[in-house]
Short mmCIF file of C-alpha atoms in Angstrom, two decimals:
data_model
loop_
_atom_site.label_atom_id
_atom_site.label_comp_id
_atom_site.label_asym_id
_atom_site.label_seq_id
_atom_site.Cartn_x
_atom_site.Cartn_y
_atom_site.Cartn_z
CA MET F 788 145.71 9.62 -69.07
CA ASP F 789 145.65 6.39 -67.11
CA ILE F 790 144.83 2.97 -68.55
CA CYS F 791 141.27 2.97 -67.15
CA SER F 792 140.57 6.35 -68.74
CA GLN F 793 142.00 5.17 -72.07
CA GLU F 794 139.84 2.04 -72.00
CA ALA F 795 136.76 4.06 -71.03
CA SER F 796 137.35 6.54 -73.85
CA LYS F 797 137.58 3.66 -76.37
CA ASP F 798 134.25 2.19 -75.24
CA PRO F 799 131.48 4.84 -75.47
CA LYS F 800 129.04 2.74 -73.40
CA ARG F 801 131.53 2.38 -70.55
CA SER F 802 132.57 6.03 -70.73
CA ASN F 803 128.96 7.24 -70.69
CA ALA F 804 127.94 4.94 -67.82
CA ARG F 805 130.91 6.06 -65.76
CA GLY F 806 130.13 9.73 -66.38
CA GLU F 807 126.46 9.21 -65.60
CA GLN F 808 127.34 7.41 -62.36
CA HIS F 809 129.42 10.40 -61.16
CA SER F 810 126.74 12.76 -62.41
CA ASN F 811 124.01 10.86 -60.55
CA GLY F 812 125.80 11.23 -57.21
CA ARG F 813 126.16 14.99 -57.68
CA VAL F 814 122.54 15.33 -58.73
CA ILE F 815 121.29 13.31 -55.74
CA PHE F 816 123.25 15.48 -53.30
CA ALA F 817 122.03 18.65 -55.05
CA ILE F 818 118.42 17.41 -54.90
CA ILE F 819 118.73 16.67 -51.17
CA ILE F 820 119.88 20.22 -50.53
CA ALA F 821 117.39 21.71 -53.00
CA PHE F 822 114.49 20.14 -51.10
CA SER F 823 115.76 20.24 -47.53
CA ALA F 824 116.69 23.94 -47.52
CA PRO F 825 113.27 25.45 -48.28
CA LEU F 826 111.19 22.71 -46.66
CA VAL F 827 113.06 21.83 -43.45
CA VAL F 828 116.03 24.10 -42.75
CA SER F 829 114.06 27.31 -43.36
CA GLN F 830 111.77 26.45 -40.45
CA GLY F 831 114.50 27.82 -38.17
CA VAL F 832 114.10 31.35 -39.55
CA LEU F 833 110.57 31.54 -40.95
CA PRO F 834 107.32 31.30 -38.96
CA ARG F 835 106.30 27.66 -38.61
CA ARG F 836 102.73 28.57 -39.55
CA LEU F 837 103.96 28.91 -43.15
CA PHE F 838 104.70 25.19 -43.32
CA PRO F 839 102.31 22.23 -43.52
CA ALA F 840 101.87 20.37 -40.22
CA PRO F 841 103.65 17.19 -41.49
CA LEU F 842 106.80 19.20 -42.30
CA VAL F 843 106.78 20.86 -38.89
CA ALA F 844 106.26 17.46 -37.24
CA PHE F 845 109.13 16.02 -39.30
CA SER F 846 111.44 18.85 -38.25
CA ARG F 847 110.56 18.33 -34.58
CA TRP F 848 110.99 14.55 -34.88
CA TYR F 849 114.38 15.03 -36.55
CA ALA F 850 115.58 17.46 -33.86
CA ALA F 851 114.56 15.02 -31.10
CA LYS F 852 115.79 11.86 -32.84
CA PHE F 853 119.24 13.24 -33.73
CA ASP F 854 119.68 15.50 -30.69
CA ASP F 855 120.01 18.48 -33.05
CA TYR F 856 119.90 21.44 -30.70
CA LEU F 857 120.66 23.74 -33.65
CA THR F 858 117.36 22.82 -35.30
CA ALA F 859 115.33 22.58 -32.08
CA ASP F 860 116.33 26.06 -30.84
CA PRO F 861 118.48 27.75 -33.49
CA PRO F 862 121.13 30.13 -32.09
CA ALA F 863 121.86 33.40 -33.91
CA LEU F 864 124.86 31.95 -35.79
CA PHE F 865 122.78 29.07 -37.13
CA ARG F 866 119.97 31.42 -38.17
CA GLY F 867 122.51 33.54 -40.07
CA LEU F 868 123.88 30.47 -41.81
CA THR F 869 120.32 29.42 -42.64
CA TRP F 870 119.69 32.77 -44.37
CA LEU F 871 122.96 32.30 -46.27
CA GLU F 872 121.84 28.85 -47.35
CA LEU F 873 118.43 30.06 -48.48
CA ALA F 874 119.68 33.17 -50.29
CA PHE F 875 122.91 31.87 -51.83
CA GLN F 876 123.51 28.13 -51.52
CA TRP F 877 120.03 26.91 -52.35
CA PRO F 878 119.86 28.70 -55.73
CA LEU F 879 123.35 27.41 -56.53
CA TRP F 880 122.36 23.81 -55.83
CA VAL F 881 119.25 24.24 -58.02
CA ALA F 882 121.52 25.61 -60.77
CA ASN F 883 123.83 22.62 -60.20
CA ILE F 884 121.00 20.19 -60.86
CA TYR F 885 120.26 21.90 -64.16
CA SER F 886 123.90 22.33 -65.19
CA ILE F 887 124.79 18.71 -64.48
CA LEU F 888 121.72 17.23 -66.17
CA ALA F 889 121.99 19.60 -69.17
CA HIS F 890 125.80 19.19 -69.40
CA GLN F 891 126.35 22.94 -69.26
CA SER F 892 129.89 24.28 -69.56
CA TRP F 893 129.47 26.35 -66.38
CA ALA F 894 128.68 23.31 -64.18
CA GLY F 895 132.19 23.32 -62.70
CA THR F 896 131.85 26.92 -61.61
CA THR F 897 128.54 26.46 -59.79
CA VAL F 898 129.63 23.16 -58.22
CA LEU F 899 132.82 24.82 -56.97
CA MET F 900 130.96 27.85 -55.59
CA ALA F 901 128.33 25.74 -53.85
CA GLY F 902 130.98 23.41 -52.41
CA VAL F 903 133.07 26.25 -51.00
CA SER F 904 130.02 27.98 -49.50
CA THR F 905 128.69 24.73 -48.01
CA LEU F 906 132.08 23.82 -46.55
CA THR F 907 132.37 27.26 -44.98
CA SER F 908 128.95 26.88 -43.35
CA MET F 909 129.69 23.33 -42.23
CA SER F 910 132.97 24.46 -40.68
CA ALA F 911 131.11 26.99 -38.53
CA ILE F 912 128.38 24.49 -37.64
CA LEU F 913 130.83 21.70 -36.78
CA GLY F 914 132.89 24.19 -34.77
CA ASP F 915 129.81 25.05 -32.73
CA VAL F 916 128.69 21.43 -32.34
CA LEU F 917 132.15 20.19 -31.28
CA GLY F 918 132.99 23.27 -29.21
CA SER F 919 129.71 23.25 -27.31
CA GLY F 920 130.31 19.79 -25.90
CA ARG F 921 126.86 18.79 -27.18
CA ALA F 922 128.10 16.67 -30.07
CA THR F 923 126.53 13.26 -30.16
CA LYS F 924 127.40 10.48 -32.56
CA LYS F 925 123.97 10.83 -34.18
CA LEU F 926 124.38 14.58 -34.65
CA LEU F 927 127.83 14.20 -36.18
CA LEU F 928 126.43 11.56 -38.55
CA VAL F 929 124.11 14.26 -39.86
CA TYR F 930 126.57 17.14 -40.29
CA VAL F 931 129.89 15.46 -41.17
CA PRO F 932 128.59 13.99 -44.47
CA TYR F 933 127.61 17.50 -45.62
CA ALA F 934 131.19 18.63 -45.02
CA ILE F 935 132.54 15.58 -46.87
CA PHE F 936 130.19 16.15 -49.82
CA ALA F 937 131.22 19.82 -49.86
CA VAL F 938 134.88 18.81 -50.19
CA ILE F 939 133.95 16.39 -52.97
CA ALA F 940 131.99 19.19 -54.70
CA ILE F 941 135.03 21.47 -54.48
CA LEU F 942 137.30 18.81 -55.96
CA ARG F 943 134.78 17.98 -58.70
CA GLY F 944 134.31 21.67 -59.46
CA LEU F 945 138.04 22.06 -59.87
CA THR F 946 138.33 19.00 -62.10
CA ILE F 947 135.32 19.96 -64.21
CA LEU F 948 136.88 23.38 -64.78
CA GLY F 949 139.91 21.52 -66.13
CA PHE F 950 142.77 23.53 -64.72
CA PRO F 951 145.90 22.83 -66.78
CA ALA F 952 148.50 20.64 -65.16
CA ALA F 953 152.03 21.94 -64.86
CA THR F 954 154.63 19.86 -66.66
CA ALA F 955 158.39 20.14 -66.98
CA ASN F 956 157.99 21.97 -70.31
CA SER F 957 155.16 24.30 -69.30
CA SER F 958 154.55 27.03 -66.82
CA LEU F 959 151.37 28.23 -65.17
CA ALA F 960 152.70 31.80 -65.29
CA PRO F 961 150.84 34.24 -67.57
CA PRO F 962 152.62 35.19 -70.83
CA ALA F 963 153.57 38.63 -69.49
CA TRP F 964 155.46 37.04 -66.59
CA LYS F 965 157.22 34.64 -68.96
CA LYS F 966 158.76 37.64 -70.78
CA ILE F 967 160.06 39.09 -67.50
CA MET F 968 161.45 35.78 -66.31
#
């Protein structure tokens, strides 16, 4: 434990504020995804008539403003990733909001799963954007933060799960392997 962690653990107000600050960032990112997936992203795979006119107008404005050709005319890969996001990632991010706010023990698992899935999708999207030669600075400023937040979610998921650290006196090998070794 470092000095800052020791000081924070001695002062409950400081410890709580620090935890809430980290928690707030995760919740804000989860809320962004929880609202953007069904309201904006899903317009690429569902009939636009299902959405209110202001949401359709917003989606069109966004596609024009940020040169997002994936949103303006979604290719098959992007439509597949959109279905993945709606069916798998979106429910995970909703579960993340609950698990973080309710301090559930399984928060690390859902954060890790959502981070890995989001990073996988962002890798494919960024590969298409960069490989197509249509990457603009504005478009990268939209998609790169999602990849960064996904990496942060993965790291937070791993730290929330609390994997044991290997020390000189311990081994990460299961007990059965210790007998063989």
